[in-house]
Short mmCIF file of C-alpha atoms in Angstrom, two decimals:
data_model
loop_
_atom_site.label_atom_id
_atom_site.label_comp_id
_atom_site.label_asym_id
_atom_site.label_seq_id
_atom_site.Cartn_x
_atom_site.Cartn_y
_atom_site.Cartn_z
CA MET N 556 0.00 0.00 0.00
CA ARG N 557 2.86 2.36 0.84
CA LYS N 558 4.19 1.92 -2.64
CA PHE N 559 0.79 2.42 -4.29
CA PHE N 560 0.24 5.80 -2.69
CA SER N 561 3.68 7.14 -3.52
CA ASN N 562 4.10 10.91 -3.49
CA ARG N 563 3.79 11.31 -7.22
CA ARG N 564 0.63 9.23 -7.43
CA LEU N 565 -0.96 11.10 -4.57
CA VAL N 566 -0.29 14.43 -6.28
CA ILE N 567 -1.77 13.13 -9.54
CA ILE N 568 -4.86 11.83 -7.76
CA VAL N 569 -5.40 15.12 -5.99
CA ILE N 570 -4.97 17.06 -9.24
CA ILE N 571 -7.46 14.77 -10.99
CA LEU N 572 -9.98 15.22 -8.18
CA VAL N 573 -9.64 18.99 -8.29
CA VAL N 574 -10.01 19.10 -12.09
CA CYS N 575 -12.95 16.69 -11.94
CA PHE N 576 -14.93 18.66 -9.39
CA GLY N 577 -13.93 21.98 -10.95
CA LEU N 578 -15.25 20.85 -14.32
CA MET N 579 -18.47 19.50 -12.82
CA ALA N 580 -19.20 22.60 -10.79
CA GLY N 581 -18.25 24.80 -13.74
CA SER N 582 -20.46 22.97 -16.18
CA ILE N 583 -23.44 22.98 -13.81
CA THR N 584 -23.23 26.75 -13.26
CA MET N 585 -22.68 27.37 -16.95
CA ARG N 586 -25.66 25.22 -17.82
CA ASN N 587 -27.88 27.19 -15.46
CA ARG N 588 -26.69 30.58 -16.59
CA ARG N 589 -26.16 30.40 -20.31
CA ASN N 590 -28.87 30.10 -22.89
CA THR N 591 -26.83 27.78 -25.07
CA PRO N 592 -23.75 25.69 -24.34
CA PRO N 593 -20.39 26.79 -25.84
CA LEU N 594 -20.16 26.34 -29.60
CA ILE N 595 -17.67 23.48 -29.42
CA GLN N 596 -19.95 21.56 -27.07
CA GLN N 597 -22.94 22.18 -29.33
CA PHE N 598 -20.96 20.97 -32.32
CA GLY N 599 -19.85 17.83 -30.51
CA ASN N 600 -23.34 17.11 -29.26
CA ASP N 601 -24.79 17.56 -32.76
CA ILE N 602 -22.38 15.04 -34.25
CA VAL N 603 -22.97 12.56 -31.43
CA GLY N 604 -26.70 13.14 -31.87
CA PHE N 605 -26.51 12.09 -35.50
CA ALA N 606 -24.62 8.94 -34.59
CA ASP N 607 -27.08 8.26 -31.79
CA SER N 608 -30.05 8.33 -34.17
CA ALA N 609 -28.50 5.35 -35.97
CA VAL N 610 -28.87 3.32 -32.77
CA ALA N 611 -31.85 5.01 -31.13
CA LEU N 612 -34.23 5.00 -34.09
CA PRO N 613 -34.07 1.22 -34.74
CA VAL N 614 -34.52 0.55 -31.01
CA ASN N 615 -37.48 2.94 -30.88
CA TRP N 616 -38.92 1.33 -33.98
CA LEU N 617 -38.66 -2.12 -32.39
CA GLN N 618 -40.43 -0.89 -29.29
CA THR N 619 -43.18 0.75 -31.31
CA SER N 620 -43.79 -2.40 -33.30
CA PHE N 621 -44.00 -4.47 -30.11
CA SER N 622 -46.40 -2.06 -28.53
CA SER N 623 -48.48 -1.96 -31.73
CA VAL N 624 -49.01 -5.69 -31.43
CA ASN N 625 -50.00 -5.14 -27.82
CA ASP N 626 -52.40 -2.38 -28.83
CA LEU N 627 -54.00 -4.65 -31.37
CA MET N 628 -55.03 -7.00 -28.56
CA ASN N 629 -56.87 -4.22 -26.76
CA THR N 630 -58.43 -2.75 -29.86
CA TYR N 631 -61.95 -4.01 -29.33
CA SER N 632 -62.57 -2.68 -25.84
CA GLU N 633 -60.67 0.50 -26.57
CA ASN N 634 -62.69 1.13 -29.69
CA ARG N 635 -65.98 0.93 -27.83
CA GLU N 636 -64.78 3.44 -25.27
CA LEU N 637 -63.36 5.76 -27.89
CA LYS N 638 -66.55 5.80 -29.94
CA GLN N 639 -68.38 7.27 -27.00
CA GLN N 640 -65.73 9.93 -26.62
CA VAL N 641 -65.73 10.80 -30.32
CA THR N 642 -69.37 11.94 -30.32
CA ASP N 643 -68.54 14.14 -27.38
CA LEU N 644 -65.42 15.45 -29.04
CA ALA N 645 -67.10 16.50 -32.28
CA GLN N 646 -69.34 18.82 -30.37
CA THR N 647 -66.48 20.32 -28.36
CA LYS N 648 -64.46 20.77 -31.52
CA VAL N 649 -67.18 22.73 -33.32
CA ARG N 650 -67.72 24.90 -30.31
CA ASN N 651 -63.97 25.39 -29.96
CA GLN N 652 -63.76 26.51 -33.58
CA ALA N 653 -66.54 29.02 -33.10
CA LEU N 654 -64.93 30.37 -29.97
CA ALA N 655 -61.50 30.59 -31.58
CA HIS N 656 -63.02 32.52 -34.46
CA GLU N 657 -64.81 34.87 -32.13
CA ASN N 658 -61.66 35.26 -30.04
CA LYS N 659 -59.68 36.22 -33.14
CA GLN N 660 -62.25 38.82 -34.14
CA LEU N 661 -62.33 40.31 -30.66
CA LYS N 662 -58.56 40.46 -30.58
CA GLN N 663 -58.54 42.29 -33.89
CA GLU N 664 -61.05 44.73 -32.50
CA LEU N 665 -58.75 45.38 -29.56
CA LYS N 666 -55.68 45.50 -31.86
CA LEU N 667 -54.15 42.73 -29.76
CA ASN N 668 -51.65 40.79 -31.85
CA SER N 669 -50.88 37.82 -29.72
CA SER N 670 -51.68 37.00 -26.14
CA MET N 671 -50.39 34.42 -23.72
CA THR N 672 -52.65 31.70 -25.03
CA ASP N 673 -51.09 31.83 -28.51
CA TYR N 674 -48.31 29.39 -29.04
CA ASP N 675 -46.63 27.42 -31.79
CA THR N 676 -45.58 23.85 -31.32
CA VAL N 677 -42.59 21.81 -32.43
CA THR N 678 -42.93 18.03 -32.35
CA ALA N 679 -39.83 15.94 -31.66
CA ALA N 680 -38.92 12.31 -31.06
CA VAL N 681 -37.07 11.15 -27.98
CA LEU N 682 -33.59 9.81 -28.78
CA MET N 683 -32.47 8.66 -25.37
CA ARG N 684 -32.84 9.01 -21.65
CA THR N 685 -29.85 9.73 -19.42
CA PRO N 686 -28.81 6.29 -18.15
CA SER N 687 -28.43 7.44 -14.59
CA ALA N 688 -30.39 7.25 -11.38
CA TRP N 689 -29.64 10.86 -10.57
CA GLN N 690 -31.00 12.74 -13.54
CA GLN N 691 -34.44 12.47 -15.11
CA GLN N 692 -33.54 13.82 -18.49
CA LEU N 693 -34.35 13.11 -22.13
CA VAL N 694 -32.56 13.99 -25.34
CA ILE N 695 -34.89 14.98 -28.19
CA ASN N 696 -34.06 15.30 -31.87
CA LYS N 697 -34.92 18.97 -32.44
CA GLY N 698 -32.85 21.98 -31.49
CA GLN N 699 -32.13 25.61 -32.24
CA SER N 700 -32.62 25.09 -35.94
CA SER N 701 -36.28 24.18 -35.28
CA GLY N 702 -36.76 27.22 -33.09
CA ILE N 703 -36.32 25.59 -29.71
CA LYS N 704 -34.95 27.76 -26.93
CA LYS N 705 -33.89 27.10 -23.37
CA ASN N 706 -36.65 26.93 -20.72
CA MET N 707 -39.46 26.25 -23.17
CA PRO N 708 -42.16 23.94 -21.76
CA VAL N 709 -42.37 20.41 -23.11
CA MET N 710 -45.55 18.31 -23.32
CA SER N 711 -46.44 14.73 -24.04
CA ASP N 712 -49.68 12.74 -23.76
CA GLY N 713 -51.44 16.10 -23.68
CA GLY N 714 -49.81 17.07 -20.41
CA LEU N 715 -46.79 19.05 -19.31
CA ILE N 716 -43.69 16.89 -18.73
CA GLY N 717 -40.80 19.31 -18.24
CA ARG N 718 -38.71 22.05 -19.73
CA ILE N 719 -35.79 22.45 -22.12
CA ALA N 720 -32.55 22.45 -20.13
CA GLU N 721 -29.95 22.62 -22.90
CA VAL N 722 -30.20 23.41 -26.60
CA ASN N 723 -27.81 22.39 -29.34
CA LYS N 724 -28.28 23.00 -33.03
CA THR N 725 -30.10 19.75 -33.81
CA ASN N 726 -30.90 18.20 -30.44
CA SER N 727 -31.78 19.34 -26.97
CA LYS N 728 -32.13 18.04 -23.45
CA VAL N 729 -35.41 17.99 -21.56
CA GLU N 730 -35.44 18.03 -17.79
CA LEU N 731 -38.52 16.14 -16.58
CA LEU N 732 -40.77 17.47 -13.84
CA SER N 733 -39.73 14.45 -11.78
CA ASP N 734 -36.09 15.56 -11.73
CA THR N 735 -34.79 16.54 -8.32
CA SER N 736 -32.94 19.67 -9.45
CA GLU N 737 -34.47 22.87 -8.17
CA SER N 738 -35.36 24.57 -11.40
CA SER N 739 -36.92 21.60 -13.14
CA ASN N 740 -40.49 21.90 -11.91
CA ARG N 741 -41.01 25.57 -11.08
CA PHE N 742 -43.97 26.26 -13.33
CA ALA N 743 -46.58 28.96 -12.72
CA ILE N 744 -49.91 27.16 -12.66
CA ALA N 745 -53.57 27.86 -12.11
CA ILE N 746 -56.19 25.59 -10.57
CA HIS N 747 -59.69 26.04 -11.90
CA GLY N 748 -61.75 25.67 -8.75
CA THR N 749 -65.50 25.94 -8.42
CA ASP N 750 -65.35 29.50 -7.13
CA GLY N 751 -62.60 31.05 -9.17
CA ILE N 752 -59.04 30.42 -10.21
CA VAL N 753 -56.18 29.86 -7.79
CA ASN N 754 -52.70 30.78 -8.99
CA GLY N 755 -49.43 29.41 -7.67
CA ILE N 756 -46.25 27.61 -8.60
CA VAL N 757 -45.20 24.01 -8.54
CA THR N 758 -42.86 23.68 -5.58
CA GLY N 759 -41.92 20.05 -5.68
CA TYR N 760 -42.47 16.52 -6.83
CA ASN N 761 -43.50 13.64 -4.62
CA ALA N 762 -41.90 10.62 -6.24
CA SER N 763 -43.53 7.99 -4.04
CA ARG N 764 -47.04 8.95 -5.12
CA ASP N 765 -46.16 10.47 -8.50
CA GLU N 766 -47.68 13.82 -7.58
CA LEU N 767 -46.68 17.41 -8.20
CA VAL N 768 -46.89 19.63 -5.14
CA MET N 769 -48.16 23.21 -5.17
CA GLY N 770 -47.25 24.68 -1.81
CA GLN N 771 -48.12 27.86 0.03
CA VAL N 772 -51.57 28.38 -1.38
CA SER N 773 -52.97 31.12 0.86
CA SER N 774 -56.21 31.51 -1.08
CA LYS N 775 -59.34 30.58 0.84
CA ALA N 776 -60.95 29.16 -2.28
CA LYS N 777 -62.25 25.63 -1.90
CA LEU N 778 -60.39 23.26 -4.18
CA LYS N 779 -62.00 20.01 -5.07
CA LYS N 780 -60.42 16.73 -6.03
CA GLY N 781 -60.37 16.42 -9.80
CA ALA N 782 -60.13 20.16 -10.53
CA ARG N 783 -58.11 20.86 -13.67
CA VAL N 784 -54.67 22.41 -13.44
CA THR N 785 -53.11 24.39 -16.30
CA THR N 786 -50.18 26.74 -16.72
CA ASN N 787 -51.19 30.36 -16.17
CA GLY N 788 -48.77 32.06 -18.55
CA MET N 789 -47.03 34.16 -15.92
CA GLY N 790 -43.33 34.59 -16.45
CA GLY N 791 -43.78 35.00 -20.18
CA ILE N 792 -41.91 31.95 -21.44
CA THR N 793 -44.58 29.34 -20.78
CA PRO N 794 -47.83 30.02 -22.63
CA LYS N 795 -51.13 30.02 -20.82
CA GLY N 796 -53.41 27.02 -20.83
CA LEU N 797 -51.07 24.02 -21.11
CA TYR N 798 -52.67 21.10 -19.31
CA VAL N 799 -50.72 19.93 -16.27
CA GLY N 800 -53.03 17.49 -14.52
CA LYS N 801 -55.78 17.13 -11.95
CA VAL N 802 -55.93 17.86 -8.25
CA ALA N 803 -55.42 14.60 -6.35
CA ARG N 804 -55.86 15.86 -2.79
CA VAL N 805 -55.59 19.03 -0.78
CA GLY N 806 -53.78 19.21 2.54
CA LYS N 807 -52.42 21.74 5.00
CA ASP N 808 -48.76 22.74 5.05
CA ASP N 809 -46.55 21.92 8.05
CA TYR N 810 -47.73 24.92 10.07
CA GLY N 811 -51.41 24.61 9.19
CA LEU N 812 -51.47 28.10 7.70
CA ALA N 813 -51.56 27.55 3.97
CA GLN N 814 -52.99 24.87 1.74
CA LYS N 815 -50.83 22.38 -0.04
CA VAL N 816 -52.26 20.96 -3.24
CA TYR N 817 -51.19 17.63 -4.69
CA ILE N 818 -51.60 17.26 -8.43
CA THR N 819 -51.61 14.06 -10.46
CA PRO N 820 -49.74 14.87 -13.69
CA ALA N 821 -51.51 14.06 -16.93
CA ALA N 822 -48.44 12.49 -18.51
CA ASN N 823 -46.56 9.39 -17.44
CA PHE N 824 -42.91 10.42 -17.10
CA ASN N 825 -41.66 6.92 -17.85
CA ASP N 826 -43.51 6.44 -21.11
CA ILE N 827 -42.62 9.29 -23.42
CA ASN N 828 -41.93 8.73 -27.10
CA ILE N 829 -43.00 11.89 -28.86
CA VAL N 830 -42.85 15.28 -27.24
CA THR N 831 -44.27 18.67 -28.18
CA VAL N 832 -42.33 21.80 -27.36
CA ALA N 833 -44.53 24.87 -26.94
CA GLU N 834 -43.20 28.20 -28.07
CA SER N 835 -45.06 31.20 -26.72
CA ALA N 836 -45.98 33.54 -29.58
CA SER N 837 -46.09 36.62 -27.38
CA GLN N 838 -42.42 36.14 -26.60
CA GLU N 839 -41.25 37.47 -29.94
CA MET F 289 -0.79 -5.08 -32.89
CA TYR F 290 -3.95 -3.10 -32.37
CA ARG F 291 -3.57 -1.10 -35.56
CA LEU F 292 -3.39 -4.17 -37.77
CA SER F 293 -6.24 -6.19 -36.34
CA ARG F 294 -9.95 -6.02 -37.03
CA LEU F 295 -10.32 -4.68 -33.52
CA LYS F 296 -9.28 -1.31 -34.88
CA TYR F 297 -12.83 -0.96 -36.19
CA VAL F 298 -14.75 -3.42 -34.05
CA PHE F 299 -13.74 -2.05 -30.67
CA PRO F 300 -14.62 1.66 -31.15
CA VAL F 301 -17.84 0.85 -33.01
CA GLY F 302 -18.88 -1.55 -30.24
CA LEU F 303 -17.97 1.03 -27.62
CA PHE F 304 -20.16 3.71 -29.13
CA VAL F 305 -23.01 1.32 -29.90
CA CYS F 306 -22.94 0.35 -26.21
CA LEU F 307 -22.90 4.01 -25.20
CA PHE F 308 -25.95 4.80 -27.32
CA LEU F 309 -27.72 1.58 -26.35
CA ASP F 310 -27.42 2.60 -22.69
CA GLY F 311 -29.43 5.69 -23.48
CA ALA F 312 -31.86 4.01 -25.86
CA LEU F 313 -32.60 1.12 -23.48
CA SER F 314 -33.07 3.50 -20.56
CA HIS F 315 -35.63 5.29 -22.69
CA VAL F 316 -37.45 2.24 -24.04
CA TRP F 317 -37.46 0.31 -20.76
CA ALA F 318 -38.01 3.35 -18.56
CA PRO F 319 -41.09 1.81 -16.88
CA LEU F 320 -38.86 -1.07 -15.78
CA PHE F 321 -35.63 0.82 -15.06
CA PHE F 322 -37.14 3.75 -13.20
CA HIS F 323 -40.03 2.06 -11.44
CA TYR F 324 -40.39 3.88 -8.14
CA PRO F 325 -38.56 3.52 -5.75
CA TYR F 326 -35.92 1.64 -7.74
CA SER F 327 -33.66 3.11 -10.40
CA MET F 328 -31.30 1.07 -12.48
CA ALA F 329 -28.50 2.57 -14.51
CA SER F 330 -27.60 0.63 -17.63
CA GLU F 331 -23.81 0.40 -17.91
CA LEU F 332 -23.13 -1.44 -21.16
CA VAL F 333 -20.08 0.76 -21.78
CA LEU F 334 -18.49 -0.53 -18.60
CA LEU F 335 -19.29 -4.10 -19.65
CA TRP F 336 -17.74 -3.58 -23.07
CA LEU F 337 -14.59 -1.97 -21.65
CA THR F 338 -14.10 -4.62 -18.96
CA LEU F 339 -14.64 -7.53 -21.33
CA ALA F 340 -12.36 -5.87 -23.90
CA TYR F 341 -9.60 -5.95 -21.32
CA PHE F 342 -10.07 -9.69 -20.80
CA PHE F 343 -10.63 -10.68 -24.42
CA GLU F 344 -8.05 -8.56 -26.19
CA ASN F 345 -5.81 -11.67 -26.62
CA GLY F 346 -2.53 -9.83 -26.29
CA ILE F 347 -3.51 -7.09 -28.70
CA GLU F 348 -3.10 -4.03 -26.59
CA ILE F 349 -6.13 -1.82 -27.08
CA PRO F 350 -5.49 1.71 -25.78
CA LEU F 351 -8.32 1.18 -23.30
CA ILE F 352 -7.76 4.16 -21.02
CA PRO F 353 -7.80 6.80 -23.79
CA PHE F 354 -10.90 5.17 -25.30
CA ALA F 355 -12.53 5.07 -21.87
CA ALA F 356 -11.81 8.78 -21.46
CA VAL F 357 -13.30 9.60 -24.87
CA ALA F 358 -16.41 7.53 -24.14
CA GLY F 359 -16.61 9.34 -20.80
CA ILE F 360 -16.48 12.77 -22.40
CA VAL F 361 -19.26 11.82 -24.83
CA ALA F 362 -21.36 10.36 -22.01
CA ASP F 363 -20.81 13.53 -19.99
CA LEU F 364 -21.62 16.05 -22.67
CA TYR F 365 -24.30 14.25 -24.63
CA GLY F 366 -25.88 12.08 -21.96
CA SER F 367 -25.85 14.05 -18.75
CA GLY F 368 -24.75 17.55 -19.74
CA ILE F 369 -22.41 17.75 -16.73
CA LEU F 370 -18.79 17.53 -17.86
CA GLY F 371 -16.13 16.06 -15.64
CA LEU F 372 -17.46 12.86 -14.08
CA TYR F 373 -17.53 9.96 -16.50
CA MET F 374 -14.43 11.22 -18.32
CA PHE F 375 -12.46 10.35 -15.17
CA LEU F 376 -14.58 7.50 -13.83
CA PHE F 377 -14.38 5.26 -16.91
CA PRO F 378 -10.54 5.37 -17.05
CA CYS F 379 -10.37 4.91 -13.25
CA VAL F 380 -12.51 1.80 -13.46
CA MET F 381 -10.30 0.47 -16.25
CA GLY F 382 -7.30 1.05 -13.97
CA LEU F 383 -9.11 -0.84 -11.22
CA THR F 384 -9.81 -3.74 -13.59
CA THR F 385 -6.12 -3.89 -14.51
CA ILE F 386 -5.07 -3.96 -10.86
CA LEU F 387 -7.68 -6.55 -9.85
CA SER F 388 -7.01 -8.86 -12.78
CA LYS F 389 -3.43 -9.34 -11.52
CA TYR F 390 -4.78 -11.10 -8.44
CA PHE F 391 -7.36 -13.35 -10.09
CA SER F 392 -7.37 -15.97 -12.79
CA SER F 393 -9.30 -15.17 -15.94
CA SER F 394 -12.21 -17.55 -15.52
CA PHE F 395 -15.84 -16.62 -16.01
CA LEU F 396 -16.48 -16.44 -12.28
CA SER F 397 -13.54 -14.19 -11.47
CA MET F 398 -14.41 -11.95 -14.41
CA ILE F 399 -17.94 -11.50 -13.15
CA MET F 400 -16.56 -10.78 -9.71
CA ILE F 401 -14.20 -8.13 -11.06
CA PHE F 402 -17.08 -6.61 -13.03
CA PHE F 403 -19.15 -6.62 -9.82
CA ILE F 404 -16.41 -4.73 -7.95
CA ASP F 405 -16.05 -2.32 -10.88
CA LEU F 406 -19.76 -1.58 -10.80
CA VAL F 407 -19.84 -1.01 -7.06
CA ALA F 408 -16.85 1.35 -7.27
CA PHE F 409 -18.28 3.12 -10.33
CA SER F 410 -21.76 3.79 -9.03
CA THR F 411 -20.61 4.65 -5.53
CA LEU F 412 -18.08 7.19 -6.81
CA ASN F 413 -20.77 8.51 -9.16
CA TYR F 414 -23.20 8.88 -6.25
CA TRP F 415 -20.57 10.45 -4.02
CA ALA F 416 -19.50 13.01 -6.63
CA TYR F 417 -23.06 13.97 -7.58
CA SER F 418 -24.09 14.38 -3.94
CA LEU F 419 -21.07 16.61 -3.32
CA VAL F 420 -21.88 18.75 -6.35
CA GLY F 421 -25.53 18.88 -5.37
CA VAL F 422 -27.14 16.96 -8.23
CA THR F 423 -28.70 14.49 -5.80
CA SER F 424 -29.53 14.49 -2.10
CA THR F 425 -30.48 10.83 -1.67
CA PRO F 426 -29.34 9.36 1.68
CA PHE F 427 -26.62 6.71 1.49
CA GLY F 428 -28.87 3.94 2.78
CA ASP F 429 -31.48 4.64 0.12
CA TYR F 430 -28.73 4.67 -2.48
CA LEU F 431 -27.59 1.19 -1.44
CA VAL F 432 -31.07 -0.34 -1.50
CA TYR F 433 -32.83 1.51 -4.29
CA VAL F 434 -30.03 2.33 -6.73
CA LEU F 435 -26.96 0.17 -6.21
CA ALA F 436 -28.75 -3.16 -5.74
CA PRO F 437 -31.01 -2.87 -8.84
CA THR F 438 -28.12 -1.50 -10.91
CA LEU F 439 -25.96 -4.46 -9.95
CA ALA F 440 -28.77 -6.88 -10.72
CA LEU F 441 -29.41 -5.40 -14.15
CA ASN F 442 -25.76 -5.22 -15.17
CA LEU F 443 -24.92 -8.69 -13.94
CA VAL F 444 -27.78 -9.97 -16.08
CA TYR F 445 -26.23 -8.07 -18.99
CA PHE F 446 -22.92 -9.72 -18.19
CA VAL F 447 -24.30 -13.25 -18.15
CA VAL F 448 -26.33 -12.74 -21.32
CA LEU F 449 -23.68 -10.88 -23.30
CA TYR F 450 -20.53 -12.68 -22.12
CA TRP F 451 -20.50 -15.31 -24.89
CA PRO F 452 -21.63 -13.03 -27.74
CA ILE F 453 -18.99 -10.44 -26.86
CA ARG F 454 -16.34 -13.14 -26.53
CA ALA F 455 -17.28 -14.43 -29.96
CA ILE F 456 -16.98 -10.92 -31.41
CA PHE F 457 -13.53 -10.45 -29.90
CA ASN F 458 -12.36 -13.91 -30.97
CA TRP F 459 -13.41 -13.13 -34.52
CA ALA F 460 -11.82 -9.71 -34.42
CA THR F 461 -8.54 -10.80 -32.88
CA ASP F 462 -7.73 -13.91 -34.94
CA GLU F 463 -5.11 -13.47 -37.60
CA LYS F 464 -6.29 -12.41 -40.99
CA THR F 465 -5.71 -15.56 -42.95
CA ALA F 466 -7.94 -14.81 -45.87
#
């Protein structure tokens, strides 16, 4: 052992440790501060991204074909259920169209170009997930060249799943709401209660029950189980009206002063194949 | 001679395929890998590097530089935090070299060395990330919910892929007669 930890080796080990932690701390701060990673990193990531598609796409394809076979088994019962929903949907759709038309006319009257509910979407496929227990992160195959910017909200299954954490030219990283890092789930949301809307922000994620937590709700409004939760557009980057989930239960915070609302997210964070990135139109 | 054998192509291609498969499998099997409270990390790269050390048949692959390159790619593309895997992969290769001096190269001792590699790798990974603040999981939870499932998954990989990878290396290392 004495020989193994000779002076020279010890110095090298210490230097490596210092460089290692320096690089890690540096890259974490840089990632939080900068809008895009340094050009050389973007370039490298783009090339690796291309190579990755050669492996990821066949694997994804295999999975899709397996799950298609699975779907085929459930077709009959699913079809019956869906038929009922379709009749309902047609009505909602027509009404939606009429309202959208009216909304547009009213906006023109007010000379309002775009409001917080206007957004464009970019659809992307998931290339990979970080193979680590410590980060809940996806890599998607669209980047700056498709108009994606850092911090844009990402949806899947009709519900919010996370935000863009890093953008390269042709691929970007998505931090899921279930990630433990502080910034990953801070979204401004609104709960549509029976007597008005309650605004707040997502303050955490409860992994054991798969629930988002909205803490420090001082409003006296009564919130019922099953109330819909959407983003409220505050902050400017996230558009208004993206579906987040439904209220699962309402509790008191540790001091009994404010309400704490638990929200069941609409999307399953472990089953994401195609994502939609929402780009707020009022941002430009 | 590494430069003259088929390994010149086979080894790097295999290394990067493993790197990308780690990500792709974590995505496709996410319901299995990240089923609460367990999380498994797929470490095919580590498997490939360790087995390459045992199967290189005297052809000296520059394993440590390759491990560092794979680490940089895993850092930048996979996690976005530079500085961890680029040192951990070469360190684990160093550990494999040291350990293999003390054991014979049978299947059982190889799987044991791979086991030790994995424990060292994920524990150092956990330790570094908790120092930097990426995770705040308690050590006990780490042992039960992360290390144990990760070991299980990767040892299954080892048992399933041992013979296929050995066949690949045997084919790649035999003399070009044709």
